[in-house]
Amino acid sequence: MKWKFSKRKTAMAGYMLFSIITCLPAGRVNAETLDIQAAAQADVTVTGVVTSSEDNSPLPGVSVSLKGGTVGTTTNVEGRYTISVPEGGTLLFRYVGYLMQEVAVGSRSQLNVSLALDQKQLDEVVVIGYGVQRKGDVTSSVASVKQEDFIQGAVRDAAQLVQGKVAGLRITTPSGDPTASTQINLRGVNSINGAANALVLIDGIPGDLNTVAPEDIESVDVLKDGSAAAIYGTRATGGVILITTRKNKGEGRNTVEYNNYVNIQTIARRPELLTGDDYRRLMEEEGIAYTDYGGNTDWLAEIMQRPVSHNHNLTFFGGNSTTNFTGSLNYRNWEGIFLRSGQERFTARAEVNHAMFEDKLRTNFQIINRITSAAQGGAGGYAYRQAIIRNPTDRVRNEAGGWQQRDGYFYENPVSLINEAHNENVVKEMRMNGAVDYAPIKDLNIRMLVSHNESSSLYGGYTTFNHTDTWLNNRNSNASRSTTASRQNLLELTTSYSESFDKHHVSVLGGYSWQDDTYEDFNASNWDFPTDAYGWNNLGVGQALQRGQAGMGSYKSKQQLAGFFGRVTYNWDDRFLLLASIRREGSSTFGDNYQWGNFPAISAGWRISNEPFMKGIEAISDIKLRAGYGVTGTIAGAPYASQISYNFTQANGAYIGGRWVRGFVPARNFNPDLRWERKEEYNVGVDFGFFGNRLSGSVDMYRRNIKDLLFNFQVPIPPYLVSNLMINAGTLQNEGVEVLVNYTPVQKEHFEWSTNITYSATRNKLVTLSNDQFEATNDYFNAGGTGEPIQDYTHRVVVGGPVGQFFVWKTVGVDENGGWLVENRNGETIPIKDAKPEDRQFYGNGIPKHILGWNHAIRYKNFDLGITMRGAFGHDILNFQRMFYENPKNPAYNMLSTAYDPVYGQRLNNDLVYVSHYIEKGDYLKIDNVTFGYTLPSNLISFVRNARVYVSGLNLITITGYKGVDPEGVSYNGFAPGNDERDKYPTTRTYTAGLSISF
């Protein structure tokens, strides 16, 4: 690595910029103006010059401080400094991008220092497919977040650790349910019917975001573009997230670490509903006949609790460079804001490494065991709906002490729903993997990785005789039991070789991968029991079974994946970089004619900062241009989509021999040409660093063309057996820009502040819905749904248009009778009762155009403060809450306090309907996470290596004009983004206190 620095003129410009940034008078370059002495005059005045070891050029802005004291200064534009310190003291010299140097003063008055560049910043490795690469050599779009930069506090899973820290990766938490996971999206919508989720690998093994505890993760690396992800073939269109667990580095340390936290939660934003008194007053003011049940019940408060959750993590490191181990135990008990909702999770991980034959042979074995248990009542989105619409003058219980029930359309006592339903779900997962690495000669490595993963779930649920299901559906207790099991086997063989000669460095990787997945499930249900004391433990005694009404089902599937892959990287003189890879992969999910496919990739980089003509430009630390192209795929969501299938059905049966015989009918067409979706992606970017990487970052621009979309096409009968066929037809296009900026405004001995900003903008469109064989009857498809009683779709995706558009009647007023006035296709105003489907129009889009993240890390002595801010802009949200509850049409139900407010100057009196009035701007900015910590002095307790206490808040403040609970509590994935659903588990605000200690 060659670094060259400038002459005095450029150094002066760099120093002036540094002065402005740190709010220091740029016109005064005398280092004495920066003296922050707090003590009396010292015994020795030391002067000197600080230079770079690369070319002996002076370094302006170097922090010079007394070790263990409060005296400090910085160098001027000529690299000179003056400081008074006690005789025999020690000076610390710090500068971003350089190694810190510690120098004993003794009795010297002249002390010149030469600082060495910190190569670690460029030599830092990032995890890529089937290996690691030096950060400075990366030519693709790859993001890496280390443990020290993770979000702290009560995080759900691995994704939330890096929320707001990776440009282009949107991570949201649309549900407050303790059993829910985060929602992730990388670079927009990428499929219609394919498996579009990101591929998550834990130490190279497929898993999910909850496979290991967040406290057990060392780094999260994201392969964002096609050139980086193509080596994973048909699984990589949604992006690849590489999770590396914490490792024993073989440094001979024996350490025990304990981390715990406790937190409480509240609803993020409570809907403003009518109280019982408000309800009575409005009904009387409006002259509406109503029934006053005499109560004043806050139904939301009745179904909510103030949950207290806690988490404990214990980690062990032991051994030496030959044999070492890592072990971790994690227990998490999370409660939800709804009554009887929560989850317990226990995760254990053990890893052993052993080296032999002079480190030529290395072995690794890892086992992960996870048990998740959720014993809950009937809390959920439907109970939330009932709590909102329940008449506030009604009571929870009747005079006899039973649940107060009333007749009504989907109208049930929410407290009884929660307390008279019992559900339990236990999920167990066991993951075992082992690896053998053999290096027969220098720079040659042969590796074999094998893994076996098993998971199972067992669910049981029942309702008591006092549940509303008994009197609404005439079912005396309803019980069900179900179980699932999945097994995955993986074998990977890789060989890698690297060689350096003269100015050349070449590495080669080749490998083979085989994966086998099996899934099966079983379920049974029954009702009309003689007693509800059985729960789900005696399904056979329910009377529905004797009447032939009980349900039962089972299913099994198996799919296999095999691939051959190779990669070459080349580096010439640390200036010109190249990466090329290819994967040939076969999948059993595709048709007989297209079971194998090729996924090539190539990317190149030019490190301009290492060119001779860049010599002497001190302000520039690193500039690297990148460009890449890669092809990835998306496999079908169902394993047998290409194969014909038949079903037995009652509807197509007949009487034969005096009894009814079920019909045997086709259920799916045969398609031997079904293949993977093909995503071709172009990416260009630049990585930059200035002022010793004090200011650094990257900019990426990309375009994705997703071809051969998996689409359920309408076909004629005959010649086809059924009316739809899964084919490859259509093209989606995504394009966008991503920006990452890291900056350290202040770096002193006792105070440091670093910040980074992530920004991304994206746009998309559906290019076509046809192929050479099939021409679509319509150039659009509809998506989303309102639910009953409106029963309407919410979005339309049209060829040539963007994904995410709402398709709706546009309101322009309310008539004197309280009915909606809408705009027809000719721009005329008409009553909504006269509106036709063709009068609907596109109105807003649920996908944000701009995503922003802004993170701060501040340290003052032993105190630390972390702040994460996130925002999304340029999108709209359909507020189901207002659409259903801001309409006074049914006065028997409760409603929002704004229901009787004038709309267009009139009182609304219209049936529930989906119109543009309920689509709102969804822009928001969140102060999402604030963590304040204190690290105890290292010598406070002799046997404690490190101890830190902290408090944290999550989802603290939301700045938005949106009127719903949380503008982020909606789904932004799929083809109906921006629907803030009615039946939901509201998002929460979390307050956490925690402790981290190591021995």
Tab-separated table of C-alpha atoms in Angstrom, residues 241-463:
chain	number	residue	atom	x	y	z
A	241	ILE	CA	-26.736	-11.410	4.777
A	242	LEU	CA	-23.653	-13.046	6.274
A	243	ILE	CA	-23.706	-13.348	10.068
A	244	THR	CA	-20.453	-14.191	11.831
A	245	THR	CA	-20.737	-15.410	15.397
A	246	ARG	CA	-18.280	-14.436	18.099
A	247	LYS	CA	-15.086	-16.466	17.997
A	248	ASN	CA	-12.197	-17.323	20.248
A	249	LYS	CA	-9.248	-15.852	18.389
A	250	GLY	CA	-6.860	-18.390	19.872
A	251	GLU	CA	-5.140	-15.734	21.966
A	252	GLY	CA	-5.058	-17.915	25.046
A	253	ARG	CA	-7.618	-15.876	26.913
A	254	ASN	CA	-9.977	-17.433	29.402
A	255	THR	CA	-12.890	-15.064	29.779
A	256	VAL	CA	-16.423	-15.109	31.051
A	257	GLU	CA	-18.826	-12.406	29.916
A	258	TYR	CA	-22.294	-11.724	31.264
A	259	ASN	CA	-24.822	-9.367	29.690
A	260	ASN	CA	-28.343	-8.718	30.806
A	261	TYR	CA	-31.093	-6.185	30.427
A	262	VAL	CA	-34.606	-5.535	31.658
A	263	ASN	CA	-37.147	-3.401	29.839
A	264	ILE	CA	-40.673	-2.091	29.885
A	265	GLN	CA	-42.866	-1.232	26.893
A	266	THR	CA	-45.754	1.049	26.041
A	267	ILE	CA	-47.823	1.383	22.883
A	268	ALA	CA	-46.072	3.695	20.421
A	269	ARG	CA	-49.155	5.859	19.952
A	270	ARG	CA	-52.596	5.247	21.370
A	271	PRO	CA	-55.622	5.815	19.096
A	272	GLU	CA	-57.834	8.623	20.395
A	273	LEU	CA	-61.236	6.980	20.843
A	274	LEU	CA	-64.464	8.211	22.351
A	275	THR	CA	-64.836	7.662	26.075
A	276	GLY	CA	-68.201	6.630	27.460
A	277	ASP	CA	-68.968	10.246	28.387
A	278	ASP	CA	-67.856	11.489	24.933
A	279	TYR	CA	-70.066	8.897	23.298
A	280	ARG	CA	-73.170	9.883	25.282
A	281	ARG	CA	-72.604	13.585	24.637
A	282	LEU	CA	-72.196	13.159	20.886
A	283	MET	CA	-75.187	10.877	20.530
A	284	GLU	CA	-77.358	13.390	22.353
A	285	GLU	CA	-75.967	16.367	20.420
A	286	GLU	CA	-76.608	14.611	17.140
A	287	GLY	CA	-80.038	13.394	18.181
A	288	ILE	CA	-79.128	9.777	17.467
A	289	ALA	CA	-81.002	7.020	19.247
A	290	TYR	CA	-78.565	4.868	21.186
A	291	THR	CA	-78.373	2.389	24.024
A	292	ASP	CA	-76.562	3.535	27.142
A	293	TYR	CA	-75.253	0.491	29.012
A	294	GLY	CA	-74.250	2.652	31.952
A	295	GLY	CA	-70.519	2.023	31.889
A	296	ASN	CA	-67.418	4.009	30.971
A	297	THR	CA	-64.972	1.343	29.815
A	298	ASP	CA	-61.562	1.951	28.274
A	299	TRP	CA	-61.454	-1.218	26.221
A	300	LEU	CA	-57.891	-0.735	25.028
A	301	ALA	CA	-56.723	-0.440	28.622
A	302	GLU	CA	-58.681	-3.600	29.446
A	303	ILE	CA	-56.687	-5.718	26.956
A	304	MET	CA	-53.282	-4.142	27.649
A	305	GLN	CA	-50.636	-4.574	30.313
A	306	ARG	CA	-47.359	-2.908	31.263
A	307	PRO	CA	-44.963	-5.676	30.249
A	308	VAL	CA	-41.628	-6.302	31.930
A	309	SER	CA	-39.137	-8.312	29.874
A	310	HIS	CA	-35.605	-9.488	30.556
A	311	ASN	CA	-32.673	-11.038	28.723
A	312	HIS	CA	-29.539	-12.833	30.004
A	313	ASN	CA	-26.482	-13.845	28.007
A	314	LEU	CA	-23.436	-15.753	29.300
A	315	THR	CA	-20.375	-16.264	27.074
A	316	PHE	CA	-17.243	-18.334	27.719
A	317	PHE	CA	-13.880	-18.152	25.948
A	318	GLY	CA	-11.088	-20.565	26.771
A	319	GLY	CA	-8.123	-22.505	25.460
A	320	ASN	CA	-5.028	-21.565	23.514
A	321	SER	CA	-3.879	-21.180	19.919
A	322	THR	CA	-3.988	-24.960	19.411
A	323	THR	CA	-7.282	-25.849	21.035
A	324	ASN	CA	-9.896	-23.346	22.072
A	325	PHE	CA	-13.591	-23.123	22.612
A	326	THR	CA	-16.421	-20.622	22.699
A	327	GLY	CA	-19.689	-21.201	24.498
A	328	SER	CA	-22.749	-19.064	24.999
A	329	LEU	CA	-26.073	-19.356	26.787
A	330	ASN	CA	-28.913	-16.946	26.145
A	331	TYR	CA	-32.292	-16.756	27.837
A	332	ARG	CA	-34.890	-14.214	26.774
A	333	ASN	CA	-38.335	-13.674	28.268
A	334	TRP	CA	-40.323	-11.036	26.423
A	335	GLU	CA	-43.840	-9.975	27.334
A	336	GLY	CA	-46.171	-8.097	25.006
A	337	ILE	CA	-48.360	-5.081	25.636
A	338	PHE	CA	-51.456	-7.244	25.160
A	339	LEU	CA	-52.610	-9.464	28.014
A	340	ARG	CA	-51.347	-13.047	27.893
A	341	SER	CA	-48.911	-12.455	25.060
A	342	GLY	CA	-45.211	-13.189	25.270
A	343	GLN	CA	-42.365	-15.466	24.307
A	344	GLU	CA	-39.545	-17.324	26.011
A	345	ARG	CA	-36.437	-18.312	24.121
A	346	PHE	CA	-33.368	-20.275	25.130
A	347	THR	CA	-30.333	-20.520	22.862
A	348	ALA	CA	-27.133	-22.429	23.527
A	349	ARG	CA	-24.080	-22.451	21.274
A	350	ALA	CA	-20.780	-24.275	21.606
A	351	GLU	CA	-17.817	-24.144	19.251
A	352	VAL	CA	-14.488	-25.993	19.445
A	353	ASN	CA	-11.413	-25.393	17.287
A	354	HIS	CA	-8.334	-27.596	17.137
A	355	ALA	CA	-5.140	-27.329	15.101
A	356	MET	CA	-2.555	-30.032	14.484
A	357	PHE	CA	0.418	-30.920	12.294
A	358	GLU	CA	1.975	-27.490	12.676
A	359	ASP	CA	-1.350	-25.813	11.950
A	360	LYS	CA	-1.667	-27.487	8.564
A	361	LEU	CA	-4.847	-29.225	9.648
A	362	ARG	CA	-7.556	-27.285	11.441
A	363	THR	CA	-10.901	-28.569	12.605
A	364	ASN	CA	-14.011	-26.798	13.788
A	365	PHE	CA	-17.193	-28.117	15.323
A	366	GLN	CA	-20.226	-26.064	16.287
A	367	ILE	CA	-23.607	-26.893	17.740
A	368	ILE	CA	-26.551	-24.547	18.268
A	369	ASN	CA	-29.657	-25.503	20.170
A	370	ARG	CA	-32.645	-23.166	20.285
A	371	ILE	CA	-35.994	-23.600	22.039
A	372	THR	CA	-38.752	-21.028	21.655
A	373	SER	CA	-41.970	-21.208	23.608
A	374	ALA	CA	-45.026	-18.976	23.377
A	375	ALA	CA	-47.978	-19.695	25.681
A	376	GLN	CA	-50.597	-17.106	24.863
A	377	GLY	CA	-54.247	-16.264	25.060
A	378	GLY	CA	-56.332	-14.906	22.224
A	379	ALA	CA	-54.476	-11.604	21.964
A	380	GLY	CA	-53.812	-10.374	18.469
A	381	GLY	CA	-55.025	-8.139	15.708
A	382	TYR	CA	-58.658	-9.231	15.903
A	383	ALA	CA	-58.850	-8.563	19.646
A	384	TYR	CA	-57.324	-5.131	18.996
A	385	ARG	CA	-60.054	-4.427	16.442
A	386	GLN	CA	-62.762	-5.433	18.899
A	387	ALA	CA	-61.292	-3.220	21.630
A	388	ILE	CA	-61.488	-0.222	19.302
A	389	ILE	CA	-65.092	-0.714	18.151
A	390	ARG	CA	-66.563	-1.898	21.469
A	391	ASN	CA	-69.206	0.453	22.841
A	392	PRO	CA	-67.508	2.477	25.621
A	393	THR	CA	-70.696	2.554	27.720
A	394	ASP	CA	-70.722	-1.238	27.898
A	395	ARG	CA	-69.100	-3.295	30.659
A	396	VAL	CA	-66.579	-6.128	30.570
A	397	ARG	CA	-68.744	-8.475	32.659
A	398	ASN	CA	-72.470	-8.814	33.194
A	399	GLU	CA	-74.284	-8.767	36.518
A	400	ALA	CA	-73.881	-12.532	36.881
A	401	GLY	CA	-70.102	-12.217	36.627
A	402	GLY	CA	-69.865	-13.667	33.133
A	403	TRP	CA	-68.547	-11.946	30.046
A	404	GLN	CA	-70.849	-9.275	28.670
A	405	GLN	CA	-71.686	-10.238	25.074
A	406	ARG	CA	-73.821	-8.408	22.513
A	407	ASP	CA	-75.157	-9.274	19.091
A	408	GLY	CA	-73.459	-7.550	16.189
A	409	TYR	CA	-71.526	-7.959	12.962
A	410	PHE	CA	-68.053	-9.231	13.940
A	411	TYR	CA	-68.710	-7.789	17.397
A	412	GLU	CA	-67.148	-9.660	20.303
A	413	ASN	CA	-65.936	-8.911	23.803
A	414	PRO	CA	-62.141	-8.509	23.361
A	415	VAL	CA	-61.312	-9.346	26.969
A	416	SER	CA	-63.173	-12.642	26.692
A	417	LEU	CA	-61.382	-13.409	23.402
A	418	ILE	CA	-58.051	-13.117	25.177
A	419	ASN	CA	-58.932	-14.977	28.365
A	420	GLU	CA	-61.035	-17.808	26.958
A	421	ALA	CA	-58.559	-18.897	24.296
A	422	HIS	CA	-55.396	-20.854	25.056
A	423	ASN	CA	-52.534	-21.299	22.609
A	424	GLU	CA	-49.105	-22.839	23.000
A	425	ASN	CA	-46.402	-23.165	20.408
A	426	VAL	CA	-42.985	-24.715	21.052
A	427	VAL	CA	-40.277	-24.582	18.400
A	428	LYS	CA	-37.062	-26.586	18.756
A	429	GLU	CA	-34.033	-26.298	16.535
A	430	MET	CA	-30.760	-28.220	16.571
A	431	ARG	CA	-27.919	-27.189	14.244
A	432	MET	CA	-24.659	-29.120	13.989
A	433	ASN	CA	-21.836	-28.320	11.625
A	434	GLY	CA	-18.200	-29.197	11.309
A	435	ALA	CA	-15.362	-28.110	9.066
A	436	VAL	CA	-11.916	-29.444	8.223
A	437	ASP	CA	-9.291	-27.150	6.695
A	438	TYR	CA	-6.099	-28.610	5.275
A	439	ALA	CA	-3.171	-26.528	4.031
A	440	PRO	CA	-0.645	-28.967	2.510
A	441	ILE	CA	1.512	-26.098	1.246
A	442	LYS	CA	1.653	-22.388	1.800
A	443	ASP	CA	-1.283	-20.419	0.345
A	444	LEU	CA	-3.242	-23.563	-0.612
A	445	ASN	CA	-6.275	-24.447	1.474
A	446	ILE	CA	-8.691	-27.334	1.089
A	447	ARG	CA	-11.906	-27.156	3.090
A	448	MET	CA	-14.846	-29.439	3.732
A	449	LEU	CA	-17.943	-28.156	5.523
A	450	VAL	CA	-20.868	-30.349	6.544
A	451	SER	CA	-23.970	-29.405	8.486
A	452	HIS	CA	-27.211	-30.954	9.643
A	453	ASN	CA	-30.102	-28.820	10.860
A	454	GLU	CA	-33.339	-30.062	12.354
A	455	SER	CA	-36.285	-28.031	13.565
A	456	SER	CA	-39.733	-28.930	14.771
A	457	SER	CA	-42.774	-27.150	16.119
A	458	LEU	CA	-45.693	-28.370	18.178
A	459	TYR	CA	-48.801	-26.230	18.447
A	460	GLY	CA	-51.922	-26.662	20.517
A	461	GLY	CA	-54.883	-24.361	20.803
A	462	TYR	CA	-58.391	-24.469	22.228
A	463	THR	CA	-61.267	-22.285	23.329
